[in-house]
Amino acid sequence: MKNIIFIAPPAAGKGTFSDMLAKKYGYEHISTGDLLRDAKNKNDALGQEISQLMSSGKLVPDKIVLELLENYIKKIDPSKRFILDGVPRNVSQIAPVLNIFKEMGIDDYVVIFLDVDYEKAMKRTLGRLTCPKCKRGYNEFSEEFKPKEDNLCDDCQTELVRRNDDTAETFKIRYDTYMSETAPIVDYFKKIGKLELITVLDKAVDNLPQIERIIK
Ligand code: AMP
């Protein structure tokens, strides 16, 4: 199996596909959004800076994200394949990420671009719920990912929460940020022959066979 980088607009399903692949194939799922949310929850000066940026829908400075990423990757079992969910997120993060790969001796990776339309991504954003304890993701507008009981995690019965950047206003800013900062990195990976495109279908499970063909 290849290492994977997901690139996508907000709420396209990076986290969902990452969780599915981690469960089925033992991938290590590395989400920079999750690393930042954990740092934010420490509520120190750095946490407060991160919190402000994330809730505004803007990107967090490269230095902060890359430091969290490097520290996290160092602790991972080196024999494990991993999924990068959320990084690189702009052109200036490409070289540092590829440098980390180089230092780890990795060249068998694929970049999967999840193509989803604006309206679908907005709807997914507004329905998204997460378990704060086990981090399992749900969506109240999706038959596939609805919790069995309203607002409760199927696995640990914890009350589900909504991300505070999952509002219509912040989604619009995150989408604009994606268009200006993240979309240009697609061209780079296309040029070096690493890019695969997946058109996101209504049910994530229907996209899985295509993703599996790409990563094997
Ligand atoms: P996500 O969980 O991927 O939707 O990310 C949530 C938020 O975290 C984004 O809107 C950004 O503010 C921040 N973020 C996540 N990954 C990065 C990154 N690689 N660089 C900068 N900011 C990031």
Coordinates of C-alpha atoms and ligand atoms in Angstrom, one line a residue:
M1 CA 0.0 0.0 0.0
K2 CA 1.2 3.5 -0.8
N3 CA 1.4 6.5 1.6
I4 CA -1.4 8.9 0.9
I5 CA -1.8 12.7 0.8
F6 CA -5.4 13.9 0.6
I7 CA -6.1 17.3 -1.0
A8 CA -9.6 18.6 -1.0
P9 CA -12.0 21.5 -0.3
P10 CA -13.4 21.7 3.2
A11 CA -15.7 18.8 4.2
A12 CA -15.1 16.8 1.0
G13 CA -14.5 13.7 3.0
K14 CA -10.7 13.6 3.7
G15 CA -11.3 12.6 7.3
T16 CA -14.0 10.1 6.4
F17 CA -11.9 8.3 3.8
S18 CA -8.8 8.5 6.1
D19 CA -10.7 6.8 8.9
M20 CA -12.1 4.1 6.6
L21 CA -8.6 3.3 5.2
A22 CA -7.0 3.4 8.7
K23 CA -9.6 0.9 9.9
K24 CA -9.3 -1.4 6.9
Y25 CA -5.6 -1.3 6.2
G26 CA -4.0 -0.1 9.4
Y27 CA -2.9 3.3 8.0
E28 CA -1.7 6.0 10.5
H29 CA -4.1 8.9 10.0
I30 CA -2.4 12.2 10.5
S31 CA -4.8 15.1 10.4
T32 CA -3.2 18.6 10.8
G33 CA -6.7 19.9 11.7
D34 CA -6.8 17.4 14.6
L35 CA -3.2 18.2 15.7
L36 CA -4.2 21.9 15.7
R37 CA -7.4 21.2 17.6
D38 CA -5.5 19.3 20.3
A39 CA -2.9 22.2 20.5
K40 CA -5.8 24.7 20.7
N41 CA -7.4 22.8 23.6
K42 CA -4.3 23.4 25.7
N43 CA -5.6 27.0 25.9
D44 CA -2.2 28.5 26.4
A45 CA -1.0 31.5 24.3
L46 CA -0.3 29.3 21.3
G47 CA -3.6 27.6 21.7
Q48 CA -5.4 30.9 21.7
E49 CA -3.7 32.1 18.6
I50 CA -4.6 28.8 16.8
S51 CA -8.1 29.1 18.0
Q52 CA -8.6 32.5 16.6
L53 CA -7.2 31.6 13.2
M54 CA -9.2 28.4 12.9
S55 CA -12.5 29.9 13.8
S56 CA -11.9 32.7 11.3
G57 CA -11.5 30.1 8.5
K58 CA -7.9 31.2 7.7
L59 CA -4.8 29.0 7.6
V60 CA -2.6 28.7 10.7
P61 CA 1.1 29.8 9.9
D62 CA 3.2 27.2 8.3
K63 CA 5.8 27.2 11.1
I64 CA 3.2 26.2 13.7
V65 CA 1.7 23.4 11.6
L66 CA 5.0 22.0 10.4
E67 CA 6.4 21.9 13.9
L68 CA 3.4 20.0 15.2
L69 CA 3.5 17.6 12.2
E70 CA 7.3 16.9 12.5
N71 CA 7.0 16.2 16.2
Y72 CA 4.0 13.9 15.6
I73 CA 5.6 12.0 12.8
K74 CA 8.7 11.3 14.8
K75 CA 6.7 9.3 17.3
I76 CA 5.0 7.1 14.7
D77 CA 6.1 3.5 14.1
P78 CA 8.3 3.9 11.0
S79 CA 7.0 0.7 9.4
K80 CA 3.5 2.1 9.2
R81 CA 2.0 3.6 6.1
F82 CA 0.4 6.9 6.7
I83 CA -2.3 9.3 5.4
L84 CA -1.7 13.0 5.5
D85 CA -5.0 14.7 5.8
G86 CA -4.8 18.5 5.5
V87 CA -1.2 19.0 4.7
P88 CA 0.3 20.4 2.5
R89 CA -2.3 23.1 2.4
N90 CA -0.5 25.8 0.4
V91 CA 2.4 25.9 -2.0
S92 CA 5.0 26.8 0.7
Q93 CA 4.2 23.6 2.7
I94 CA 5.0 21.3 -0.3
A95 CA 8.8 21.4 0.1
P96 CA 8.9 20.9 3.9
V97 CA 6.5 17.9 3.6
L98 CA 8.4 16.3 0.8
N99 CA 11.6 16.9 2.8
I100 CA 10.1 15.0 5.7
F101 CA 9.3 12.1 3.3
K102 CA 12.9 12.3 2.0
E103 CA 14.4 12.1 5.5
M104 CA 12.1 9.0 6.1
G105 CA 13.2 7.4 2.9
I106 CA 9.7 7.6 1.4
D107 CA 8.9 7.9 -2.3
D108 CA 6.0 5.6 -2.8
Y109 CA 3.2 8.1 -2.1
V110 CA 0.1 9.2 -4.0
V111 CA -1.8 12.5 -3.9
I112 CA -5.5 12.0 -4.0
F113 CA -7.5 15.1 -5.0
L114 CA -11.2 14.8 -3.8
D115 CA -13.4 16.8 -6.1
V116 CA -16.7 17.9 -4.6
D117 CA -19.1 20.6 -5.5
Y118 CA -19.6 23.7 -3.3
E119 CA -23.2 23.0 -2.4
K120 CA -22.5 19.4 -1.3
A121 CA -19.5 20.5 0.8
M122 CA -21.5 23.2 2.4
K123 CA -24.3 20.7 3.3
R124 CA -21.7 18.2 4.8
T125 CA -20.2 21.0 6.8
L126 CA -23.5 22.0 8.4
G127 CA -24.4 18.4 9.3
R128 CA -21.0 17.3 10.6
L129 CA -20.8 16.0 14.2
T130 CA -17.8 14.5 16.0
C131 CA -17.4 12.4 19.2
P132 CA -15.1 14.5 21.4
K133 CA -14.0 11.3 23.2
C134 CA -13.1 8.7 20.4
K135 CA -13.1 11.3 17.5
R136 CA -15.5 9.2 15.4
G137 CA -17.2 11.4 12.8
Y138 CA -20.9 11.6 11.9
N139 CA -23.2 13.5 9.7
E140 CA -26.8 14.2 10.6
F141 CA -27.8 14.8 6.9
S142 CA -26.3 11.5 5.7
E143 CA -28.0 8.1 5.9
E144 CA -24.6 6.6 5.8
F145 CA -23.1 8.5 8.7
K146 CA -26.1 9.4 10.9
P147 CA -25.7 8.4 14.6
K148 CA -28.1 5.6 15.6
E149 CA -29.4 7.8 18.5
D150 CA -29.7 11.5 18.0
N151 CA -26.5 13.3 19.1
L152 CA -24.9 10.3 20.7
C153 CA -21.7 8.4 19.6
D154 CA -22.7 4.8 18.5
D155 CA -19.4 3.5 20.0
C156 CA -19.0 5.2 23.4
Q157 CA -22.4 7.0 23.9
T158 CA -20.7 10.3 24.4
E159 CA -22.6 13.5 23.4
L160 CA -21.5 14.6 19.9
V161 CA -20.2 18.1 19.3
R162 CA -20.1 20.4 16.3
R163 CA -16.8 22.1 15.3
N164 CA -17.0 25.8 15.8
D165 CA -15.7 26.5 12.3
D166 CA -18.5 24.4 10.8
T167 CA -20.9 27.4 10.2
A168 CA -22.1 28.7 6.9
E169 CA -20.1 31.9 7.2
T170 CA -16.8 30.2 8.1
F171 CA -17.4 27.6 5.5
K172 CA -17.4 30.3 2.8
I173 CA -14.1 31.7 4.1
R174 CA -12.6 28.3 4.3
Y175 CA -13.7 27.6 0.8
D176 CA -12.2 30.8 -0.5
T177 CA -9.0 30.0 1.4
Y178 CA -9.0 26.6 -0.2
M179 CA -9.4 28.2 -3.7
S180 CA -6.6 30.7 -3.2
E181 CA -4.1 28.7 -1.1
T182 CA -4.7 25.0 -1.6
A183 CA -6.1 24.5 -5.1
P184 CA -2.7 25.7 -6.7
I185 CA -0.9 22.7 -5.1
V186 CA -3.0 20.4 -7.3
D187 CA -1.1 21.6 -10.3
Y188 CA 2.3 20.9 -8.7
F189 CA 1.4 17.2 -8.0
K190 CA -0.2 16.8 -11.4
K191 CA 3.1 18.0 -13.1
I192 CA 5.2 15.5 -11.1
G193 CA 2.8 12.7 -12.0
K194 CA 1.6 12.0 -8.4
L195 CA -2.0 13.2 -8.7
E196 CA -5.1 11.0 -8.8
L197 CA -8.6 12.5 -9.0
I198 CA -11.6 11.2 -7.2
T199 CA -15.1 12.6 -7.9
V200 CA -16.8 12.4 -4.5
L201 CA -20.1 10.4 -4.7
D202 CA -23.1 10.6 -2.4
K203 CA -22.0 7.6 -0.4
A204 CA -18.4 7.3 0.7
V205 CA -18.5 3.5 0.5
D206 CA -19.1 3.8 -3.3
N207 CA -15.8 5.7 -3.7
L208 CA -13.8 3.1 -1.8
P209 CA -13.1 0.6 -4.7
Q210 CA -11.6 3.4 -6.8
I211 CA -9.4 4.7 -3.9
E212 CA -8.3 1.1 -3.2
R213 CA -7.2 0.6 -6.8
I214 CA -5.1 3.8 -6.6
I215 CA -3.3 3.0 -3.3
K216 CA -2.4 -0.6 -4.1
Ligands
AMP1 P1 -9.4 20.6 8.8 O1 -9.7 19.8 10.0 O2 -8.5 20.0 7.8 O3 -10.7 21.1 8.1 O4 -8.7 22.0 9.2 C1 -9.3 22.9 10.1 C2 -8.5 24.2 10.1 O5 -7.2 24.0 10.6 C3 -8.3 24.9 8.8 O6 -9.4 25.7 8.4 C4 -7.1 25.7 9.1 O7 -7.4 26.9 9.8 C5 -6.3 24.8 10.0 N1 -5.3 23.9 9.3 C6 -5.4 22.6 9.1 N2 -4.3 22.1 8.4 C7 -3.6 23.2 8.1 C8 -2.4 23.4 7.4 N3 -1.7 22.4 6.8 N4 -1.9 24.6 7.3 C9 -2.5 25.7 7.9 N5 -3.7 25.6 8.6 C10 -4.2 24.3 8.7

